[in-house]
Short mmCIF file of C-alpha atoms in Angstrom, two decimals:
data_model
loop_
_atom_site.label_atom_id
_atom_site.label_comp_id
_atom_site.label_asym_id
_atom_site.label_seq_id
_atom_site.Cartn_x
_atom_site.Cartn_y
_atom_site.Cartn_z
CA GLY A 24 102.83 72.99 97.68
CA GLN A 25 103.63 72.83 93.59
CA SER A 26 102.79 74.05 90.46
CA LEU A 27 103.86 74.56 87.14
CA GLU A 28 101.80 76.26 84.69
CA GLN A 29 102.02 75.66 80.73
CA PRO A 30 99.13 77.06 77.81
CA SER A 31 97.66 74.25 77.29
CA GLU A 32 97.58 74.35 73.46
CA VAL A 33 100.03 76.18 71.13
CA THR A 34 99.49 76.07 66.94
CA ALA A 35 101.67 77.30 64.45
CA VAL A 36 102.56 76.91 60.85
CA GLU A 37 105.77 74.90 59.44
CA GLY A 38 109.02 77.07 59.38
CA ALA A 39 107.69 79.81 62.45
CA ILE A 40 109.44 79.72 65.42
CA VAL A 41 107.06 79.19 68.69
CA GLN A 42 107.72 79.93 72.34
CA ILE A 43 106.63 77.60 75.20
CA ASN A 44 106.58 79.25 78.56
CA CYS A 45 106.63 77.36 81.80
CA THR A 46 106.53 79.05 85.01
CA TYR A 47 106.70 77.40 88.22
CA GLN A 48 106.26 77.44 91.98
CA THR A 49 107.95 74.31 93.99
CA SER A 50 109.45 73.67 97.29
CA GLY A 51 113.06 73.80 95.84
CA PHE A 52 114.71 74.07 92.73
CA TYR A 53 117.46 72.90 91.07
CA GLY A 54 117.05 72.33 87.52
CA LEU A 55 114.23 72.51 84.94
CA SER A 56 114.06 70.07 81.74
CA TRP A 57 112.24 70.07 78.71
CA TYR A 58 110.50 66.77 77.15
CA GLN A 59 108.99 65.89 74.04
CA GLN A 60 106.06 63.60 73.76
CA HIS A 61 104.25 62.35 70.70
CA ASP A 62 100.23 61.03 70.75
CA GLY A 63 101.13 57.44 72.20
CA GLY A 64 104.64 57.69 72.53
CA ALA A 65 107.25 57.97 75.22
CA PRO A 66 108.69 61.24 76.41
CA THR A 67 111.81 62.29 75.04
CA PHE A 68 114.31 64.08 76.47
CA LEU A 69 115.22 67.51 74.93
CA SER A 70 116.94 69.94 77.23
CA TYR A 71 117.90 70.72 80.86
CA ASN A 72 118.64 73.76 82.80
CA ALA A 73 120.09 74.47 86.35
CA LEU A 74 121.60 77.97 85.55
CA ASP A 75 120.25 81.54 84.04
CA GLY A 76 120.39 81.75 80.51
CA LEU A 77 119.92 80.37 77.36
CA GLU A 78 120.97 76.43 75.97
CA GLU A 79 120.85 76.10 72.53
CA THR A 80 120.56 72.17 70.67
CA GLY A 81 119.75 72.66 67.10
CA ARG A 82 116.97 73.66 66.37
CA PHE A 83 115.95 73.73 70.23
CA SER A 84 116.50 76.17 72.89
CA SER A 85 115.93 76.66 76.58
CA PHE A 86 115.87 79.46 78.96
CA LEU A 87 115.76 79.94 82.66
CA SER A 88 115.43 82.52 84.87
CA ARG A 89 115.60 81.47 88.61
CA SER A 90 114.62 84.92 89.86
CA ASP A 91 111.41 84.84 87.87
CA SER A 92 110.80 81.25 88.05
CA TYR A 93 110.33 81.02 84.69
CA GLY A 94 111.49 79.43 81.45
CA TYR A 95 110.49 78.71 78.03
CA LEU A 96 111.59 76.11 75.09
CA LEU A 97 111.63 77.32 71.66
CA LEU A 98 111.66 75.58 68.45
CA GLN A 99 112.98 77.15 65.65
CA GLU A 100 112.15 76.51 61.99
CA LEU A 101 109.29 74.23 62.88
CA GLN A 102 108.26 70.99 60.92
CA MET A 103 105.22 68.81 60.76
CA LYS A 104 107.20 66.43 63.14
CA ASP A 105 107.50 68.53 65.62
CA SER A 106 103.34 68.21 66.55
CA ALA A 107 103.52 66.76 69.99
CA SER A 108 103.40 67.80 73.82
CA TYR A 109 105.62 69.68 75.46
CA PHE A 110 106.32 69.08 79.40
CA CYS A 111 108.49 71.22 81.40
CA ALA A 112 109.94 69.42 84.64
CA VAL A 113 111.47 70.68 87.47
CA ARG A 114 113.80 68.77 89.46
CA GLU A 115 112.46 70.00 93.42
CA ARG A 116 115.79 68.29 94.96
CA ASP A 117 119.24 67.97 95.12
CA TYR A 118 119.01 63.98 96.33
CA GLY A 119 116.88 61.96 94.40
CA GLN A 120 116.21 64.03 91.63
CA ASN A 121 112.73 63.35 90.62
CA PHE A 122 111.24 65.61 88.72
CA VAL A 123 108.00 67.41 88.89
CA PHE A 124 106.13 67.41 85.83
CA GLY A 125 103.90 70.44 84.04
CA PRO A 126 100.64 69.57 82.20
CA GLY A 127 102.06 70.09 79.22
CA THR A 128 101.56 71.94 75.88
CA ARG A 129 100.37 70.44 73.08
CA LEU A 130 101.95 72.04 69.72
CA SER A 131 100.25 71.92 66.49
CA VAL A 132 101.98 72.37 63.28
CA LEU A 133 100.46 73.21 60.64
CA PRO A 134 101.14 73.15 56.61
CA GLY B 27 117.17 46.51 72.75
CA ALA B 28 119.07 49.65 74.00
CA GLY B 29 116.27 51.33 75.67
CA VAL B 30 114.25 50.93 78.36
CA SER B 31 111.86 48.18 78.00
CA GLN B 32 108.28 47.85 79.88
CA THR B 33 106.01 44.58 79.77
CA PRO B 34 102.88 44.22 79.39
CA SER B 35 102.14 46.86 76.91
CA ASN B 36 98.63 46.92 78.03
CA LYS B 37 96.94 45.08 80.88
CA VAL B 38 92.93 44.77 81.47
CA THR B 39 92.07 44.04 85.11
CA GLU B 40 88.87 44.09 87.17
CA LYS B 41 88.57 46.27 90.18
CA GLY B 42 89.74 44.73 93.47
CA LYS B 43 92.29 42.31 91.67
CA TYR B 44 96.30 42.59 91.78
CA VAL B 45 98.54 43.65 89.11
CA GLU B 46 102.61 43.48 88.43
CA LEU B 47 104.20 45.83 85.76
CA ARG B 48 107.64 45.42 85.16
CA CYS B 49 110.54 47.53 83.77
CA ASP B 50 113.74 46.63 82.44
CA PRO B 51 116.09 49.61 82.38
CA ILE B 52 118.81 50.41 79.78
CA SER B 53 121.95 48.65 81.19
CA GLY B 54 123.94 50.19 83.86
CA HIS B 55 121.91 53.05 84.30
CA THR B 56 121.39 53.00 88.62
CA ALA B 57 118.46 55.49 88.69
CA LEU B 58 115.01 54.07 87.90
CA TYR B 59 111.89 56.45 88.02
CA TRP B 60 108.14 55.00 88.06
CA TYR B 61 105.60 57.88 87.02
CA ARG B 62 101.91 57.57 85.73
CA GLN B 63 100.33 59.31 83.43
CA SER B 64 96.95 59.88 82.97
CA LEU B 65 95.39 61.27 79.54
CA GLY B 66 96.28 65.16 78.76
CA GLN B 67 98.28 65.53 81.81
CA GLY B 68 101.96 65.57 82.90
CA PRO B 69 103.91 62.46 83.96
CA GLU B 70 103.17 62.20 87.79
CA PHE B 71 105.97 60.52 90.24
CA LEU B 72 105.94 57.69 92.08
CA ILE B 73 108.98 56.18 93.22
CA TYR B 74 112.64 56.33 92.72
CA PHE B 75 115.61 53.86 93.28
CA GLN B 76 119.32 54.48 93.16
CA GLY B 77 120.41 50.39 92.96
CA THR B 78 118.24 48.13 95.04
CA GLY B 79 116.81 50.87 97.26
CA ALA B 80 113.79 52.87 97.30
CA ALA B 81 115.38 56.40 97.64
CA ASP B 82 112.07 57.98 97.30
CA ASP B 83 109.09 56.93 97.25
CA SER B 84 107.10 60.13 98.40
CA GLY B 85 104.93 59.90 95.27
CA LEU B 86 103.08 56.46 95.87
CA PRO B 87 99.82 57.38 96.37
CA ASN B 88 98.53 54.64 99.10
CA ASP B 89 99.82 51.27 100.49
CA ARG B 90 98.13 49.54 97.81
CA PHE B 91 101.27 50.63 95.72
CA PHE B 92 104.66 48.97 95.97
CA ALA B 93 107.80 48.62 94.04
CA VAL B 94 110.63 46.47 94.00
CA ARG B 95 114.59 46.22 92.66
CA PRO B 96 115.76 43.41 94.18
CA GLU B 97 118.98 43.20 91.85
CA GLY B 98 119.55 46.96 90.98
CA SER B 99 118.40 46.13 87.20
CA VAL B 100 114.53 45.12 86.83
CA SER B 101 111.68 46.72 88.69
CA THR B 102 108.38 45.55 89.43
CA LEU B 103 105.67 48.18 90.54
CA LYS B 104 102.79 46.15 92.30
CA ILE B 105 99.13 47.58 93.03
CA GLN B 106 97.22 45.58 94.96
CA ARG B 107 93.30 45.96 95.43
CA THR B 108 93.09 47.69 92.23
CA GLU B 109 90.40 50.38 91.90
CA ARG B 110 89.20 52.56 88.89
CA GLY B 111 91.03 55.60 89.24
CA ASP B 112 94.08 53.32 89.27
CA SER B 113 93.80 53.40 85.04
CA ALA B 114 96.55 55.32 83.46
CA VAL B 115 99.82 54.79 81.69
CA TYR B 116 102.37 53.66 84.17
CA LEU B 117 105.80 54.72 82.92
CA CYS B 118 109.31 53.85 83.87
CA ALA B 119 112.72 56.03 83.10
CA SER B 120 116.15 55.09 83.93
CA ARG B 121 118.98 57.44 83.96
CA SER B 122 122.87 57.30 84.24
CA SER B 123 124.69 58.10 87.72
CA GLY B 124 126.91 59.89 85.58
CA SER B 125 124.59 61.95 83.76
CA VAL B 126 125.17 65.83 83.80
CA ASN B 127 121.80 67.02 82.22
CA ASN B 128 119.72 64.47 84.15
CA GLU B 129 118.50 63.00 81.32
CA GLN B 130 115.56 60.29 82.08
CA PHE B 131 115.29 57.79 79.32
CA PHE B 132 111.32 56.29 79.59
CA GLY B 133 110.00 53.37 78.45
CA PRO B 134 106.69 53.55 76.14
CA GLY B 135 104.96 52.71 79.48
CA THR B 136 101.88 50.10 80.58
CA ARG B 137 98.45 51.25 79.67
CA LEU B 138 96.40 50.08 82.55
CA THR B 139 92.28 49.97 82.32
CA VAL B 140 90.81 48.77 85.57
CA LEU B 141 87.25 47.86 84.62
#
């Protein structure tokens, strides 16, 4: 079977740093993506890791350790607009490239 | 517009009826995906098209669900004999074949309610 685990909720204050973890058990692994989704909105792409290590894009960074079946999304200098749900998603197959999404982590940023 | 569009935005139907949901991907994107998302959960993969053909339909829950993409652009998801459990937001996403980071661009979704 396939399963991805994320914390259901995280709360932090403006300006803080927050880390959202994702562990996965899938039949195959070809990459880990992160998406952000505001209430009522469409998921939007944040990052993609195919290899171990840290990828940085502005205030957002994403890390992958394939040996640990683990990744995380790091959000720095939190802003109120970062309040949203964050999903990790695993690309299970080399072909097709469909992604298996995690259950999501709801981030609340407080003033 | 430059993004993925989906119509209708909302669809209310009665149990047992047939519905069609439409997706217009970003122009030039050869890959198209359908997902469905229930409240508080992540998107659940349904089907993937590469061009006109369904390259992976392993996520379709049963034979009541069918999707087409006859000209390699617009796609229609068809649900027969709808059931209350089909109620969800149906999301469409497209991706460029040249994408190196596998970024999928999602549409706003169609909220389907089966009464």
